[in-house]
PDB file of C-alpha atoms in Angstrom:
ATOM      1  CA  MET A   1       4.625 -12.205  18.407  1.00 52.00           C
ATOM      2  CA  ALA A   2       4.163 -15.939  17.782  1.00 49.00           C
ATOM      3  CA  THR A   3       0.552 -15.261  16.824  1.00 50.00           C
ATOM      4  CA  ALA A   4       1.669 -12.639  14.310  1.00 51.00           C
ATOM      5  CA  ALA A   5       4.197 -15.040  12.797  1.00 49.00           C
ATOM      6  CA  ALA A   6       1.574 -17.796  12.597  1.00 50.00           C
ATOM      7  CA  ALA A   7      -0.825 -15.412  10.884  1.00 49.00           C
ATOM      8  CA  ALA A   8       1.902 -14.493   8.427  1.00 48.00           C
ATOM      9  CA  ALA A   9       2.562 -18.140   7.598  1.00 49.00           C
ATOM     10  CA  ALA A  10      -1.144 -18.865   7.183  1.00 47.00           C
ATOM     11  CA  ALA A  11      -1.508 -15.895   4.888  1.00 46.00           C
ATOM     12  CA  MET A  12       1.028 -17.404   2.512  1.00 48.00           C
ATOM     13  CA  GLU A  13      -1.397 -20.107   1.330  1.00 50.00           C
ATOM     14  CA  GLU A  14      -1.853 -19.012  -2.278  1.00 51.00           C
ATOM     15  CA  PRO A  15      -5.037 -19.279  -4.274  1.00 49.00           C
ATOM     16  CA  ASP A  16      -4.680 -20.387  -7.885  1.00 52.00           C
ATOM     17  CA  VAL A  17      -6.374 -17.258  -9.231  1.00 63.00           C
ATOM     18  CA  VAL A  18      -6.640 -13.821  -7.626  1.00 74.00           C
ATOM     19  CA  ASN A  19      -9.618 -11.688  -8.577  1.00 77.00           C
ATOM     20  CA  GLY A  20     -11.149  -8.511  -7.219  1.00 80.00           C
ATOM     21  CA  ARG A  21     -13.547 -10.388  -4.976  1.00 86.00           C
ATOM     22  CA  ASP A  22     -10.659 -12.236  -3.331  1.00 89.00           C
ATOM     23  CA  VAL A  23      -8.839  -8.982  -2.625  1.00 92.00           C
ATOM     24  CA  VAL A  24     -11.929  -7.310  -1.146  1.00 93.00           C
ATOM     25  CA  SER A  25     -12.499 -10.373   1.026  1.00 94.00           C
ATOM     26  CA  TRP A  26      -8.907 -10.325   2.286  1.00 94.00           C
ATOM     27  CA  VAL A  27      -9.044  -6.634   3.133  1.00 96.00           C
ATOM     28  CA  ALA A  28     -12.438  -6.862   4.859  1.00 96.00           C
ATOM     29  CA  SER A  29     -11.328  -9.900   6.855  1.00 96.00           C
ATOM     30  CA  GLY A  30      -8.133  -8.107   7.782  1.00 96.00           C
ATOM     31  CA  VAL A  31      -9.975  -5.048   9.095  1.00 98.00           C
ATOM     32  CA  VAL A  32     -12.099  -7.345  11.267  1.00 98.00           C
ATOM     33  CA  LEU A  33      -8.978  -9.211  12.415  1.00 97.00           C
ATOM     34  CA  TRP A  34      -7.063  -6.093  13.473  1.00 98.00           C
ATOM     35  CA  SER A  35     -10.137  -4.578  15.134  1.00 97.00           C
ATOM     36  CA  THR A  36     -10.729  -7.799  17.065  1.00 98.00           C
ATOM     37  CA  ALA A  37      -7.083  -7.890  18.111  1.00 98.00           C
ATOM     38  CA  PHE A  38      -7.428  -4.348  19.472  1.00 98.00           C
ATOM     39  CA  LEU A  39     -10.539  -5.274  21.474  1.00 97.00           C
ATOM     40  CA  LEU A  40      -8.764  -8.323  22.896  1.00 98.00           C
ATOM     41  CA  VAL A  41      -5.758  -6.249  23.948  1.00 97.00           C
ATOM     42  CA  ARG A  42      -8.090  -3.720  25.583  1.00 97.00           C
ATOM     43  CA  ALA A  43      -9.767  -6.563  27.480  1.00 97.00           C
ATOM     44  CA  LEU A  44      -6.448  -8.069  28.558  1.00 96.00           C
ATOM     45  CA  PHE A  45      -5.006  -4.725  29.695  1.00 95.00           C
ATOM     46  CA  PRO A  46      -7.985  -2.681  30.939  1.00 94.00           C
ATOM     47  CA  LYS A  47      -5.754  -0.296  32.888  1.00 93.00           C
ATOM     48  CA  ARG A  48      -3.690   0.632  29.863  1.00 95.00           C
ATOM     49  CA  SER A  49      -4.517   3.569  27.640  1.00 95.00           C
ATOM     50  CA  TYR A  50      -6.174   3.493  24.231  1.00 96.00           C
ATOM     51  CA  ASP A  51      -2.872   4.474  22.619  1.00 95.00           C
ATOM     52  CA  PHE A  52      -0.959   1.702  24.417  1.00 96.00           C
ATOM     53  CA  CYS A  53      -3.362  -0.971  23.146  1.00 97.00           C
ATOM     54  CA  ASN A  54      -3.286   0.414  19.619  1.00 96.00           C
ATOM     55  CA  ARG A  55       0.512   0.373  19.657  1.00 96.00           C
ATOM     56  CA  ALA A  56       0.445  -3.261  20.779  1.00 97.00           C
ATOM     57  CA  VAL A  57      -1.675  -4.118  17.720  1.00 98.00           C
ATOM     58  CA  SER A  58       0.604  -2.004  15.528  1.00 97.00           C
ATOM     59  CA  THR A  59       3.589  -4.003  16.767  1.00 97.00           C
ATOM     60  CA  MET A  60       1.796  -7.240  15.869  1.00 97.00           C
ATOM     61  CA  HIS A  61       1.178  -5.882  12.384  1.00 98.00           C
ATOM     62  CA  ALA A  62       4.794  -4.788  11.957  1.00 97.00           C
ATOM     63  CA  VAL A  63       6.033  -8.287  12.801  1.00 97.00           C
ATOM     64  CA  ALA A  64       3.454  -9.889  10.495  1.00 97.00           C
ATOM     65  CA  ALA A  65       4.231  -7.442   7.671  1.00 96.00           C
ATOM     66  CA  VAL A  66       7.971  -8.098   7.840  1.00 96.00           C
ATOM     67  CA  CYS A  67       7.346 -11.868   7.840  1.00 96.00           C
ATOM     68  CA  LEU A  68       4.950 -11.617   4.896  1.00 95.00           C
ATOM     69  CA  ALA A  69       7.336  -9.409   2.952  1.00 94.00           C
ATOM     70  CA  CYS A  70      10.230 -11.815   3.479  1.00 94.00           C
ATOM     71  CA  LEU A  71       8.096 -14.800   2.468  1.00 93.00           C
ATOM     72  CA  SER A  72       7.036 -12.944  -0.683  1.00 92.00           C
ATOM     73  CA  VAL A  73      10.583 -12.619  -2.018  1.00 88.00           C
ATOM     74  CA  ASP A  74      11.255 -15.235  -4.694  1.00 83.00           C
ATOM     75  CA  ASP A  75      14.947 -14.510  -5.266  1.00 84.00           C
ATOM     76  CA  TRP A  76      17.013 -12.998  -2.449  1.00 87.00           C
ATOM     77  CA  SER A  77      19.921 -12.395  -4.834  1.00 87.00           C
ATOM     78  CA  CYS A  78      17.708  -9.671  -6.345  1.00 88.00           C
ATOM     79  CA  PRO A  79      14.856  -8.949  -3.909  1.00 88.00           C
ATOM     80  CA  VAL A  80      13.477  -6.073  -6.010  1.00 89.00           C
ATOM     81  CA  CYS A  81      13.241  -8.074  -9.235  1.00 88.00           C
ATOM     82  CA  PRO A  82      11.285  -8.010 -11.468  1.00 90.00           C
ATOM     83  CA  LEU A  83      10.197  -4.357 -11.590  1.00 90.00           C
ATOM     84  CA  ALA A  84       6.848  -3.137 -12.932  1.00 90.00           C
ATOM     85  CA  ALA A  85       5.718  -6.753 -13.202  1.00 91.00           C
ATOM     86  CA  ALA A  86       2.460  -8.502 -12.397  1.00 91.00           C
ATOM     87  CA  SER A  87       2.017  -9.082  -8.661  1.00 91.00           C
ATOM     88  CA  SER A  88       2.179 -12.645  -7.400  1.00 92.00           C
ATOM     89  CA  PRO A  89      -0.637 -14.016  -5.196  1.00 92.00           C
ATOM     90  CA  ARG A  90       1.738 -13.946  -2.219  1.00 93.00           C
ATOM     91  CA  GLN A  91       2.549 -10.301  -2.771  1.00 94.00           C
ATOM     92  CA  MET A  92      -1.107  -9.372  -3.160  1.00 95.00           C
ATOM     93  CA  LYS A  93      -2.087 -11.159   0.025  1.00 95.00           C
ATOM     94  CA  ALA A  94       0.757  -9.481   1.941  1.00 95.00           C
ATOM     95  CA  LEU A  95      -0.340  -6.074   0.645  1.00 96.00           C
ATOM     96  CA  ALA A  96      -3.984  -6.799   1.485  1.00 96.00           C
ATOM     97  CA  VAL A  97      -3.046  -7.552   5.099  1.00 96.00           C
ATOM     98  CA  THR A  98      -1.231  -4.222   5.392  1.00 97.00           C
ATOM     99  CA  LEU A  99      -3.997  -2.309   3.591  1.00 97.00           C
ATOM    100  CA  ALA A 100      -6.487  -3.730   6.089  1.00 98.00           C
ATOM    101  CA  TYR A 101      -4.245  -2.613   8.941  1.00 98.00           C
ATOM    102  CA  MET A 102      -3.930   0.896   7.504  1.00 97.00           C
ATOM    103  CA  VAL A 103      -7.722   1.202   7.284  1.00 97.00           C
ATOM    104  CA  TYR A 104      -8.042  -0.023  10.883  1.00 97.00           C
ATOM    105  CA  ASP A 105      -5.280   2.279  12.145  1.00 96.00           C
ATOM    106  CA  ALA A 106      -6.691   5.335  10.364  1.00 96.00           C
ATOM    107  CA  ALA A 107     -10.085   4.704  11.976  1.00 95.00           C
ATOM    108  CA  CYS A 108      -8.454   4.024  15.344  1.00 94.00           C
ATOM    109  CA  CYS A 109      -6.492   7.282  15.249  1.00 93.00           C
ATOM    110  CA  HIS A 110      -9.598   9.231  14.219  1.00 92.00           C
ATOM    111  CA  LEU A 111     -11.621   7.781  17.103  1.00 92.00           C
ATOM    112  CA  ASN A 112      -8.796   8.696  19.490  1.00 89.00           C
ATOM    113  CA  GLY A 113      -8.732  12.294  18.243  1.00 89.00           C
ATOM    114  CA  ASP A 114      -5.319  11.981  16.577  1.00 83.00           C
ATOM    115  CA  THR A 115      -5.669  14.495  13.743  1.00 81.00           C
ATOM    116  CA  ARG A 116      -1.984  15.227  13.081  1.00 87.00           C
ATOM    117  CA  LEU A 117      -1.413  16.215   9.473  1.00 89.00           C
ATOM    118  CA  ASP A 118       1.677  14.041   8.966  1.00 87.00           C
ATOM    119  CA  ASN A 119      -0.147  10.988  10.303  1.00 89.00           C
ATOM    120  CA  ALA A 120      -3.177  11.670   8.089  1.00 91.00           C
ATOM    121  CA  VAL A 121      -0.965  12.069   5.008  1.00 91.00           C
ATOM    122  CA  HIS A 122       0.849   8.836   5.871  1.00 91.00           C
ATOM    123  CA  HIS A 123      -2.439   6.918   6.077  1.00 94.00           C
ATOM    124  CA  LEU A 124      -3.788   8.499   2.894  1.00 94.00           C
ATOM    125  CA  VAL A 125      -0.650   7.788   0.858  1.00 93.00           C
ATOM    126  CA  SER A 126      -0.429   4.218   2.144  1.00 94.00           C
ATOM    127  CA  ILE A 127      -4.099   3.371   1.589  1.00 96.00           C
ATOM    128  CA  VAL A 128      -4.288   4.925  -1.880  1.00 95.00           C
ATOM    129  CA  GLY A 129      -0.918   3.498  -2.932  1.00 94.00           C
ATOM    130  CA  ILE A 130      -1.549  -0.060  -1.750  1.00 95.00           C
ATOM    131  CA  GLY A 131      -5.124   0.058  -3.024  1.00 95.00           C
ATOM    132  CA  ALA A 132      -3.895   1.133  -6.456  1.00 94.00           C
ATOM    133  CA  GLY A 133      -1.298  -1.633  -6.509  1.00 93.00           C
ATOM    134  CA  LEU A 134      -3.956  -4.220  -5.696  1.00 94.00           C
ATOM    135  CA  ALA A 135      -6.329  -2.791  -8.294  1.00 93.00           C
ATOM    136  CA  TYR A 136      -3.677  -2.793 -11.031  1.00 92.00           C
ATOM    137  CA  GLN A 137      -2.280  -6.139  -9.794  1.00 92.00           C
ATOM    138  CA  ARG A 138       1.145  -4.754 -10.640  1.00 90.00           C
ATOM    139  CA  CYS A 139       4.228  -3.393  -8.848  1.00 91.00           C
ATOM    140  CA  GLY A 140       4.044  -6.119  -6.199  1.00 92.00           C
ATOM    141  CA  THR A 141       7.824  -6.393  -5.962  1.00 93.00           C
ATOM    142  CA  GLU A 142       8.358  -2.688  -5.323  1.00 93.00           C
ATOM    143  CA  MET A 143       5.436  -2.371  -2.922  1.00 94.00           C
ATOM    144  CA  VAL A 144       6.323  -5.410  -0.821  1.00 95.00           C
ATOM    145  CA  ALA A 145       9.925  -4.177  -0.593  1.00 94.00           C
ATOM    146  CA  SER A 146       8.604  -0.799   0.526  1.00 94.00           C
ATOM    147  CA  MET A 147       6.422  -2.513   3.130  1.00 95.00           C
ATOM    148  CA  LEU A 148       9.469  -4.319   4.514  1.00 95.00           C
ATOM    149  CA  VAL A 149      11.498  -1.109   4.671  1.00 94.00           C
ATOM    150  CA  THR A 150       8.785   0.996   6.309  1.00 94.00           C
ATOM    151  CA  GLU A 151       7.760  -1.580   8.928  1.00 96.00           C
ATOM    152  CA  MET A 152      11.264  -2.611   9.964  1.00 95.00           C
ATOM    153  CA  SER A 153      11.606   0.179  12.531  1.00 95.00           C
ATOM    154  CA  SER A 154       7.978   0.171  13.724  1.00 96.00           C
ATOM    155  CA  PRO A 155       8.391  -2.222  16.705  1.00 96.00           C
ATOM    156  CA  LEU A 156      11.072   0.050  18.192  1.00 95.00           C
ATOM    157  CA  LEU A 157       8.909   3.115  17.553  1.00 94.00           C
ATOM    158  CA  HIS A 158       6.038   1.624  19.518  1.00 96.00           C
ATOM    159  CA  LEU A 159       8.291   0.159  22.217  1.00 95.00           C
ATOM    160  CA  ARG A 160       9.727   3.580  23.090  1.00 92.00           C
ATOM    161  CA  GLU A 161       6.223   4.987  23.643  1.00 93.00           C
ATOM    162  CA  MET A 162       4.939   1.930  25.524  1.00 95.00           C
ATOM    163  CA  LEU A 163       7.905   2.048  27.901  1.00 94.00           C
ATOM    164  CA  LYS A 164       6.896   5.565  28.910  1.00 91.00           C
ATOM    165  CA  GLU A 165       3.419   4.396  29.899  1.00 92.00           C
ATOM    166  CA  LEU A 166       4.941   1.506  31.842  1.00 92.00           C
ATOM    167  CA  GLY A 167       6.806   4.082  33.924  1.00 89.00           C
ATOM    168  CA  VAL A 168      10.224   3.523  32.377  1.00 87.00           C
ATOM    169  CA  ARG A 169      11.467   7.046  31.674  1.00 83.00           C
ATOM    170  CA  ASP A 170      14.808   8.797  31.353  1.00 80.00           C
ATOM    171  CA  THR A 171      16.836   5.614  31.754  1.00 85.00           C
ATOM    172  CA  GLU A 172      19.637   4.064  29.738  1.00 87.00           C
ATOM    173  CA  LEU A 173      17.079   1.607  28.350  1.00 90.00           C
ATOM    174  CA  ASN A 174      15.000   4.479  26.959  1.00 88.00           C
ATOM    175  CA  LEU A 175      18.075   6.031  25.381  1.00 89.00           C
ATOM    176  CA  LEU A 176      19.116   2.689  23.870  1.00 92.00           C
ATOM    177  CA  VAL A 177      15.676   2.134  22.318  1.00 93.00           C
ATOM    178  CA  ASP A 178      15.644   5.707  20.988  1.00 92.00           C
ATOM    179  CA  VAL A 179      19.059   5.322  19.366  1.00 92.00           C
ATOM    180  CA  LEU A 180      18.232   1.891  17.905  1.00 95.00           C
ATOM    181  CA  PHE A 181      14.961   3.226  16.512  1.00 95.00           C
ATOM    182  CA  ALA A 182      16.675   6.237  14.956  1.00 95.00           C
ATOM    183  CA  ALA A 183      19.422   4.070  13.439  1.00 96.00           C
ATOM    184  CA  THR A 184      16.974   1.508  12.023  1.00 96.00           C
ATOM    185  CA  PHE A 185      14.625   4.174  10.663  1.00 96.00           C
ATOM    186  CA  SER A 186      17.478   6.127   9.090  1.00 95.00           C
ATOM    187  CA  ALA A 187      19.091   3.090   7.466  1.00 96.00           C
ATOM    188  CA  ALA A 188      15.809   1.705   6.146  1.00 95.00           C
ATOM    189  CA  ARG A 189      13.851   4.780   5.106  1.00 95.00           C
ATOM    190  CA  MET A 190      16.669   7.154   4.188  1.00 95.00           C
ATOM    191  CA  GLY A 191      19.161   4.540   3.024  1.00 95.00           C
ATOM    192  CA  VAL A 192      17.113   1.944   1.128  1.00 95.00           C
ATOM    193  CA  GLY A 193      13.977   4.090   0.785  1.00 95.00           C
ATOM    194  CA  PRO A 194      15.301   6.583  -1.796  1.00 96.00           C
ATOM    195  CA  TYR A 195      16.586   3.707  -3.942  1.00 95.00           C
ATOM    196  CA  LEU A 196      13.168   2.021  -3.890  1.00 95.00           C
ATOM    197  CA  THR A 197      11.515   5.323  -4.759  1.00 95.00           C
ATOM    198  CA  TYR A 198      13.927   5.817  -7.655  1.00 96.00           C
ATOM    199  CA  VAL A 199      13.379   2.368  -9.186  1.00 94.00           C
ATOM    200  CA  THR A 200       9.614   2.694  -8.737  1.00 94.00           C
ATOM    201  CA  VAL A 201       9.468   6.107 -10.394  1.00 95.00           C
ATOM    202  CA  THR A 202      11.794   5.220 -13.274  1.00 94.00           C
ATOM    203  CA  ALA A 203      10.131   1.862 -14.021  1.00 92.00           C
ATOM    204  CA  ASP A 204       7.076   1.523 -16.259  1.00 92.00           C
ATOM    205  CA  ASN A 205       4.594   1.854 -13.395  1.00 91.00           C
ATOM    206  CA  PRO A 206       1.219   3.652 -13.334  1.00 92.00           C
ATOM    207  CA  ILE A 207       1.500   7.360 -12.524  1.00 94.00           C
ATOM    208  CA  LEU A 208      -0.540   6.925  -9.333  1.00 92.00           C
ATOM    209  CA  ILE A 209       1.942   4.366  -8.005  1.00 93.00           C
ATOM    210  CA  LYS A 210       4.834   6.719  -8.789  1.00 94.00           C
ATOM    211  CA  ALA A 211       3.101   9.616  -7.037  1.00 94.00           C
ATOM    212  CA  MET A 212       2.366   7.564  -3.919  1.00 93.00           C
ATOM    213  CA  ALA A 213       5.964   6.273  -3.769  1.00 93.00           C
ATOM    214  CA  THR A 214       7.231   9.850  -3.917  1.00 95.00           C
ATOM    215  CA  GLY A 215       4.739  10.977  -1.286  1.00 93.00           C
ATOM    216  CA  LEU A 216       5.747   8.197   1.095  1.00 93.00           C
ATOM    217  CA  GLN A 217       9.419   9.115   0.723  1.00 95.00           C
ATOM    218  CA  LEU A 218       8.658  12.769   1.460  1.00 94.00           C
ATOM    219  CA  VAL A 219       6.784  11.777   4.633  1.00 93.00           C
ATOM    220  CA  SER A 220       9.750   9.600   5.634  1.00 94.00           C
ATOM    221  CA  ALA A 221      12.149  12.507   5.064  1.00 95.00           C
ATOM    222  CA  TYR A 222      10.018  14.771   7.262  1.00 94.00           C
ATOM    223  CA  TRP A 223       9.959  12.191  10.056  1.00 94.00           C
ATOM    224  CA  PHE A 224      13.706  11.645   9.627  1.00 95.00           C
ATOM    225  CA  LEU A 225      14.393  15.315  10.391  1.00 95.00           C
ATOM    226  CA  ARG A 226      12.190  15.161  13.490  1.00 94.00           C
ATOM    227  CA  ILE A 227      13.931  12.002  14.671  1.00 93.00           C
ATOM    228  CA  LEU A 228      17.352  13.622  14.252  1.00 92.00           C
ATOM    229  CA  ARG A 229      16.288  16.506  16.479  1.00 92.00           C
ATOM    230  CA  MET A 230      14.910  14.062  19.047  1.00 90.00           C
ATOM    231  CA  VAL A 231      18.136  12.062  19.180  1.00 88.00           C
ATOM    232  CA  ARG A 232      20.289  15.188  19.467  1.00 89.00           C
ATOM    233  CA  TYR A 233      18.138  16.368  22.372  1.00 87.00           C
ATOM    234  CA  LYS A 234      18.228  12.978  24.123  1.00 83.00           C
ATOM    235  CA  LEU A 235      22.004  12.690  23.773  1.00 84.00           C
ATOM    236  CA  ALA A 236      22.466  16.246  25.066  1.00 84.00           C
ATOM    237  CA  VAL A 237      20.285  15.530  28.098  1.00 80.00           C
ATOM    238  CA  ALA A 238      22.103  12.249  28.753  1.00 75.00           C
ATOM    239  CA  GLY A 239      25.445  14.078  28.610  1.00 72.00           C
ATOM    240  CA  LYS A 240      24.329  16.626  31.195  1.00 74.00           C
ATOM    241  CA  LYS A 241      23.286  13.865  33.595  1.00 66.00           C
ATOM    242  CA  LYS A 242      26.792  12.395  33.823  1.00 57.00           C
ATOM    243  CA  PRO A 243      28.190  12.850  37.358  1.00 55.00           C
ATOM    244  CA  LEU A 244      30.854  15.522  37.672  1.00 51.00           C
ATOM    245  CA  PRO A 245      34.309  14.483  38.948  1.00 57.00           C
ATOM    246  CA  PRO A 246      35.022  15.348  42.611  1.00 57.00           C
ATOM    247  CA  PRO A 247      36.524  18.824  43.019  1.00 54.00           C
ATOM    248  CA  THR A 248      40.276  18.936  43.488  1.00 52.00           C
ATOM    249  CA  THR A 249      41.808  20.965  46.328  1.00 46.00           C
ATOM    250  CA  PRO A 250      43.903  23.906  45.089  1.00 48.00           C
ATOM    251  CA  PRO A 251      47.623  23.453  45.954  1.00 49.00           C
ATOM    252  CA  LYS A 252      47.838  26.620  48.090  1.00 49.00           C
ATOM    253  CA  LEU A 253      44.777  25.641  50.126  1.00 42.00           C
ATOM    254  CA  ALA A 254      46.152  22.141  50.613  1.00 44.00           C
ATOM    255  CA  ALA A 255      49.448  23.562  51.888  1.00 47.00           C
ATOM    256  CA  ALA A 256      47.625  25.873  54.294  1.00 46.00           C
ATOM    257  CA  ASN A 257      45.640  22.949  55.678  1.00 48.00           C
ATOM    258  CA  ASN A 258      48.838  20.963  56.224  1.00 49.00           C
ATOM    259  CA  ASN A 259      50.302  23.842  58.239  1.00 48.00           C
TER     260      ASN A 259
END
C-alpha cells in the first residue's frame, strides 16, 4: 500500500504542457507498470492463484486511484467544480494511470478466461470513456470524481475474495467484510454515482462522455442488485447458524420427575 501511495505522489508531478504524446507515454508506461507488478506478485506468491495475484494488483490500483483523485481536487468545498471544463494536468495523469490499469486488467481477465458480459461491458465503458476524456482533454473534474467513487469500494471487494483463498470462510470476519463492501458500494455508486451521472449528462460535455457515464451507472445498478441479493443470503445464513437456546422442561414432566 505504501508503494501505491508513493506512486500516486510521484504521478502528481505536473508537466507544463500536456499533449497527445505525453498521454500515450503515460498510458503505455502504466500498462508496463501494472503488468510488472502482477509478475512480481506472482513471483512472491507462487502458490497463490492467478486470480489472487490479479486482485492484489487491483487493490494497489484502487489505493493509487483514490490517492490520485484526492490530490487532483483543487477545491474541496466544491469537489465537482468546474463542470465541462478543460482537464488539468493532474487530472489527466490520474486518468491515464487508471486507463492503463483498465487495459491491463482487461487483458489479464481475457488471459484467465474471464468472459463475463458484465465485466466486459465494465472494461469497455471505462476504457472508451476515459480514453475519450483524455482525447478531448475535457471533463476532468467529472471523470476524476467518478474514479474516486468507483474505486472506493474496490479494496473490500478484492479482500472478500482473497480471504476465501486464504482459507477464511463462513466466519464473522467474512460477514463483516461483505457488509462493509456492500455499504461502501451502495453509498458511493448508488448514492453519489447518480448525482455524478446527472451533472455529467446535463453539462455541456461531448455526447460520448455522456453515453459512457450513463453506461457506467447502469453497470453499477446491475451490480448493486446482485450485491443486495448476496447480503440478504449471507445475513440469512448467519441467522440460521445462531445457537438455539437450551430446551426447557415442560412443567408436567418436571413435576413427574420430582415425584
